[in-house]
CSV table of C-alpha atoms in Angstrom, one decimal:
chain,number,residue,atom,x,y,z
A,1,UNK,CA,0.0,-0.1,0.0
A,2,UNK,CA,1.5,3.4,-1.0
A,3,UNK,CA,2.1,6.2,1.5
A,4,UNK,CA,-0.5,8.2,-0.3
A,5,UNK,CA,-3.3,5.6,0.4
A,6,UNK,CA,-2.3,5.4,4.0
A,7,UNK,CA,-2.5,9.1,4.4
A,8,UNK,CA,-5.9,9.3,2.7
A,9,UNK,CA,-7.2,6.4,4.9
A,10,UNK,CA,-5.8,8.2,8.0
A,11,UNK,CA,-7.5,11.4,7.1
A,12,UNK,CA,-10.8,9.7,6.3
A,13,UNK,CA,-10.7,7.9,9.8
A,14,UNK,CA,-9.9,11.3,11.5
A,15,UNK,CA,-12.8,13.0,9.6
A,16,UNK,CA,-15.2,10.1,10.6
A,17,UNK,CA,-14.2,10.4,14.3
A,18,UNK,CA,-14.5,14.2,14.1
A,19,UNK,CA,-18.0,13.9,12.7
A,20,UNK,CA,-19.1,11.4,15.2
A,21,UNK,CA,-17.9,13.6,18.1
A,22,UNK,CA,-19.6,16.6,16.7
A,23,UNK,CA,-22.9,14.8,16.1
A,24,UNK,CA,-22.8,13.1,19.5
A,25,UNK,CA,-21.7,16.1,21.7
A,26,UNK,CA,-22.1,19.1,19.4
A,27,UNK,CA,-19.5,21.7,19.0
A,28,UNK,CA,-17.4,22.2,22.2
A,29,UNK,CA,-17.5,25.8,23.3
A,30,UNK,CA,-15.9,27.1,26.5
A,31,UNK,CA,-18.7,28.2,28.8
A,32,UNK,CA,-16.3,29.3,31.5
A,33,UNK,CA,-16.8,32.9,32.8
A,34,UNK,CA,-13.8,32.8,35.1
A,35,UNK,CA,-12.3,36.3,35.4
A,36,UNK,CA,-8.5,36.3,35.0
A,37,UNK,CA,-8.1,40.0,36.1
A,38,UNK,CA,-4.7,40.5,37.6
A,39,UNK,CA,-3.3,37.4,35.8
A,40,UNK,CA,-0.5,37.4,33.3
A,41,UNK,CA,-0.3,34.9,30.4
A,42,UNK,CA,2.4,34.2,27.8
A,43,UNK,CA,1.1,32.7,24.6
A,44,UNK,CA,3.7,31.3,22.1
A,45,UNK,CA,2.8,31.2,18.5
A,46,UNK,CA,-0.1,33.5,19.3
A,47,UNK,CA,-0.4,35.6,16.1
A,48,UNK,CA,-2.6,33.0,14.3
A,49,UNK,CA,-4.4,29.8,14.6
A,50,UNK,CA,-5.0,28.1,18.0
A,51,UNK,CA,-2.6,30.5,19.7
A,52,UNK,CA,-4.6,33.5,18.5
A,53,UNK,CA,-7.8,31.9,19.8
A,54,UNK,CA,-6.1,31.1,23.1
A,55,UNK,CA,-5.0,34.8,23.4
A,56,UNK,CA,-8.4,36.1,22.4
A,57,UNK,CA,-10.1,34.0,25.1
A,58,UNK,CA,-7.6,35.0,27.8
A,59,UNK,CA,-8.0,38.7,26.9
A,60,UNK,CA,-11.8,38.4,26.9
A,61,UNK,CA,-11.5,37.3,30.7
A,62,UNK,CA,-9.4,40.4,31.5
A,63,UNK,CA,-6.0,38.7,31.5
A,64,UNK,CA,-2.8,40.4,30.6
A,65,UNK,CA,-1.6,38.6,27.5
A,66,UNK,CA,1.8,38.5,26.2
A,67,UNK,CA,2.0,37.1,22.6
A,68,UNK,CA,5.4,35.8,21.5
A,69,UNK,CA,5.8,35.1,17.9
A,70,UNK,CA,8.0,35.7,14.7
A,71,UNK,CA,5.1,37.7,13.3
A,72,UNK,CA,4.6,41.0,15.1
A,73,UNK,CA,1.9,42.9,13.5
A,74,UNK,CA,0.0,45.6,15.4
A,75,UNK,CA,-3.2,44.6,13.5
A,76,UNK,CA,-3.2,41.4,15.7
A,77,UNK,CA,-3.1,43.4,18.9
A,78,UNK,CA,-5.7,45.9,17.7
A,79,UNK,CA,-8.0,43.1,16.7
A,80,UNK,CA,-7.9,41.5,20.0
A,81,UNK,CA,-8.3,44.8,21.8
A,82,UNK,CA,-11.3,45.7,19.6
A,83,UNK,CA,-13.0,42.3,20.1
A,84,UNK,CA,-12.3,42.1,24.0
A,85,UNK,CA,-11.9,45.8,25.1
A,86,UNK,CA,-8.8,44.7,26.9
A,87,UNK,CA,-5.8,46.9,26.3
A,88,UNK,CA,-3.4,44.7,28.2
A,89,UNK,CA,-2.1,43.0,25.1
A,90,UNK,CA,1.7,42.9,24.5
A,91,UNK,CA,3.4,41.6,21.3
A,92,UNK,CA,7.1,40.3,21.8
A,93,UNK,CA,9.1,39.0,19.0
A,94,UNK,CA,10.5,35.5,19.4
A,95,UNK,CA,12.0,33.1,16.8
A,96,UNK,CA,11.8,29.6,18.2
A,97,UNK,CA,14.4,28.4,15.7
A,98,UNK,CA,16.9,30.3,17.8
A,99,UNK,CA,17.8,29.6,21.4
A,100,UNK,CA,19.2,33.1,21.7
A,101,UNK,CA,15.8,34.6,20.7
A,102,UNK,CA,14.2,32.5,23.4
A,103,UNK,CA,16.7,33.7,26.0
A,104,UNK,CA,16.1,37.4,24.8
A,105,UNK,CA,12.3,37.0,25.1
A,106,UNK,CA,12.8,35.7,28.7
A,107,UNK,CA,14.9,38.7,29.6
A,108,UNK,CA,12.3,41.0,28.4
A,109,UNK,CA,9.6,39.2,30.3
A,110,UNK,CA,11.6,38.9,33.5
A,111,UNK,CA,12.4,42.7,33.3
A,112,UNK,CA,8.7,43.8,32.8
A,113,UNK,CA,6.7,41.1,34.9
A,114,UNK,CA,6.9,40.2,38.6
A,115,UNK,CA,5.1,36.9,38.0
A,116,UNK,CA,3.8,34.7,35.2
A,117,UNK,CA,0.4,32.9,35.9
A,118,UNK,CA,0.0,31.0,32.8
A,119,UNK,CA,2.4,29.7,30.1
A,120,UNK,CA,0.9,28.4,26.8
A,121,UNK,CA,3.6,26.6,24.8
A,122,UNK,CA,1.7,26.7,21.6
A,123,UNK,CA,4.4,27.4,18.9
A,124,UNK,CA,5.0,24.6,16.5
A,125,UNK,CA,5.9,23.8,12.8
A,126,UNK,CA,5.0,20.8,10.7
A,127,UNK,CA,7.8,20.8,8.0
A,128,UNK,CA,11.0,22.8,8.5
A,129,UNK,CA,13.8,23.3,6.1
A,130,UNK,CA,16.1,20.5,5.8
A,131,UNK,CA,19.2,22.5,7.0
A,132,UNK,CA,19.8,22.8,10.8
A,133,UNK,CA,19.0,25.8,12.8
A,134,UNK,CA,21.7,28.4,13.7
A,135,UNK,CA,22.2,26.3,16.9
A,136,UNK,CA,23.0,23.2,14.8
A,137,UNK,CA,19.8,21.4,15.7
A,138,UNK,CA,17.0,20.0,13.4
A,139,UNK,CA,14.5,22.8,13.1
A,140,UNK,CA,11.4,20.8,13.7
A,141,UNK,CA,12.7,19.5,16.9
A,142,UNK,CA,14.0,22.8,18.0
A,143,UNK,CA,10.7,24.7,17.4
A,144,UNK,CA,8.3,21.9,18.7
A,145,UNK,CA,10.4,20.6,21.6
A,146,UNK,CA,13.7,22.2,22.6
A,147,UNK,CA,12.8,25.8,22.5
A,148,UNK,CA,9.5,25.4,24.4
A,149,UNK,CA,11.4,23.2,27.0
A,150,UNK,CA,14.1,26.1,27.3
A,151,UNK,CA,11.5,28.8,27.6
A,152,UNK,CA,9.6,26.8,30.4
A,153,UNK,CA,12.9,26.1,32.1
A,154,UNK,CA,13.9,29.7,32.2
A,155,UNK,CA,10.5,30.9,33.2
A,156,UNK,CA,10.0,28.6,36.1
A,157,UNK,CA,11.1,31.3,38.6
A,158,UNK,CA,8.3,33.7,37.5
A,159,UNK,CA,5.7,30.9,37.4
A,160,UNK,CA,6.6,29.9,41.0
A,161,UNK,CA,5.9,33.5,42.1
A,162,UNK,CA,2.2,32.9,41.0
A,163,UNK,CA,0.0,31.4,43.6
A,164,UNK,CA,-1.4,29.0,41.0
A,165,UNK,CA,1.0,29.0,38.0
A,166,UNK,CA,0.1,26.9,35.0
A,167,UNK,CA,2.0,25.4,32.1
A,168,UNK,CA,-0.1,24.3,29.1
A,169,UNK,CA,1.3,22.5,25.9
A,170,UNK,CA,-0.7,22.4,22.8
A,171,UNK,CA,0.1,20.3,19.7
A,172,UNK,CA,-1.4,19.5,16.4
A,173,UNK,CA,-2.8,16.2,14.9
A,174,UNK,CA,-0.2,16.8,12.3
A,175,UNK,CA,2.4,15.3,14.6
A,176,UNK,CA,0.9,11.8,13.8
A,177,UNK,CA,2.0,12.3,10.1
A,178,UNK,CA,5.7,12.3,10.5
A,179,UNK,CA,8.3,11.6,7.8
A,180,UNK,CA,10.5,8.5,8.0
A,181,UNK,CA,14.1,9.6,9.0
């Protein structure tokens, strides 16, 4: 059986499971109305996709949201502010293909924040270029695993200053479709 057929079958199975869940339970919508006023959250990969939706939900609950991403566009910030009426949105540049960029991000956060309540490690890529990162590491592994681990390790001190600090990792179903090494 060719890889193409296997991928098509896998996608068909995922679609069937998704449709069964939707028909059985309906769309899952967060019904929480918990106020996060006074809380500080860092969302990596927050300029689009799941990360953007996480940032939007946190901001709608009055949380101060720091979005760390390679894409720094004021339109993203203004869109969140317009929809949530929460001006406490900060955009910080971070390139997770570089350990130096991760360390620079941590230094900015440590200099501006007394504590960190929530860390959403959401950044990720599916297919990176074949060449290694500037640190000599496979880029997919660096962005999806090593850089989030480094970020978490360097921010543990700020997370401990919160009375109920949280670390959340998100991932994609695309991780099930890896390439043979």
